[in-house]
Amino acid sequence: MPELPECEAARKRIADGALNRTIEGFSLGEVSHVELPSEEDRARFIGTQFTRTRRHGKYIFIGSKDGPWLHIHLGMAGSVRVMENDADLADYIRFTVEFEGGTRLHFRDPRKFGKVTVVEDVDDFIADKGLGPDALEIGDNAFADTIGKTRGAVKSALLSQKKLAGVGNLWADETLYRTGIDPDATANTLEQAKVSEMHANMQSILQAVVDTNATYAKLPDDWLIHHREEGEACSRCDGTIAKKTVGGRTSYYCPEHQAGAS
Ligand SMILES: [Zn+2]
């Protein structure tokens, strides 16, 4: 499921290929049960150009100086591609922006949990959703104030988009694995230094994944992502990877070096 780094890679693909080109039209694929802009909303973009992109957590926006913006949410398995007109089309394309000169921006979504909507003001959208600060932007103090003061399981706190926008199951597990914290540990009983270390590790992990354009094979071998299976050897100690459910989400961790709070 796309999290912050996957969405940032998508935003970069859009910024690199789809800006400053005049929008000529749109085409829709098989779109039953997919939320997409109405014909009326689509018409507002014809003849204009996208000039900038934004991302907040798992939300991607493409817009012009005066708006409106297209908001793309990748859902469970969505992706975006920028291609030339004559390129072979992939399956499951739900929505395409057609630019002059033949460039196309495709939104592909096999599982149909994603959506594309029109947003007038990105800051209002973020406020309406009640999203917390972006996980790559949040400072150490703000992280300590929100995550570090949560009374519940630390993993659930990391996953709460209202506290922190962008972290999902995969990178929450990776952050806790590297920091040596049990996913079930109660967040507000962790030592302050540990919370600070978790913040640094989270941002370092997210940035490293962004830097590979979310190509997991390029991530170091000792990352949990390459060992997410029960019984795998831990890459950080002599322990063995185990699995448990925390806050309804399957969590992989090493019981040996990931300690609960005192
Ligand atoms: Zn271990």
mmCIF file with all atom_site columns, C-alpha atoms and ligand atoms in Angstrom, residues 234 237 254 257, ligand 1:
data_model
loop_
_atom_site.group_PDB
_atom_site.id
_atom_site.type_symbol
_atom_site.label_atom_id
_atom_site.label_alt_id
_atom_site.label_comp_id
_atom_site.label_asym_id
_atom_site.label_entity_id
_atom_site.label_seq_id
_atom_site.pdbx_PDB_ins_code
_atom_site.Cartn_x
_atom_site.Cartn_y
_atom_site.Cartn_z
_atom_site.occupancy
_atom_site.B_iso_or_equiv
_atom_site.pdbx_formal_charge
_atom_site.auth_seq_id
_atom_site.auth_comp_id
_atom_site.auth_asym_id
_atom_site.auth_atom_id
_atom_site.pdbx_PDB_model_num
ATOM   1 C  CA . CYS A 1 234 ? 16.906 -10.865 12.451 1.00 0.00 ? 234 CYS A CA 1
ATOM   2 C  CA . CYS A 1 237 ? 20.724 -9.455  16.496 1.00 0.00 ? 237 CYS A CA 1
ATOM   3 C  CA . CYS A 1 254 ? 12.088 -9.044  16.430 1.00 0.00 ? 254 CYS A CA 1
ATOM   4 C  CA . HIS A 1 257 ? 15.943 -6.565  20.279 1.00 0.00 ? 257 HIS A CA 1
HETATM 5 ZN ZN . ZN  B 2 .   ? 16.701 -8.629  16.501 1.00 0.00 ? 1   ZN  B ZN 1
#
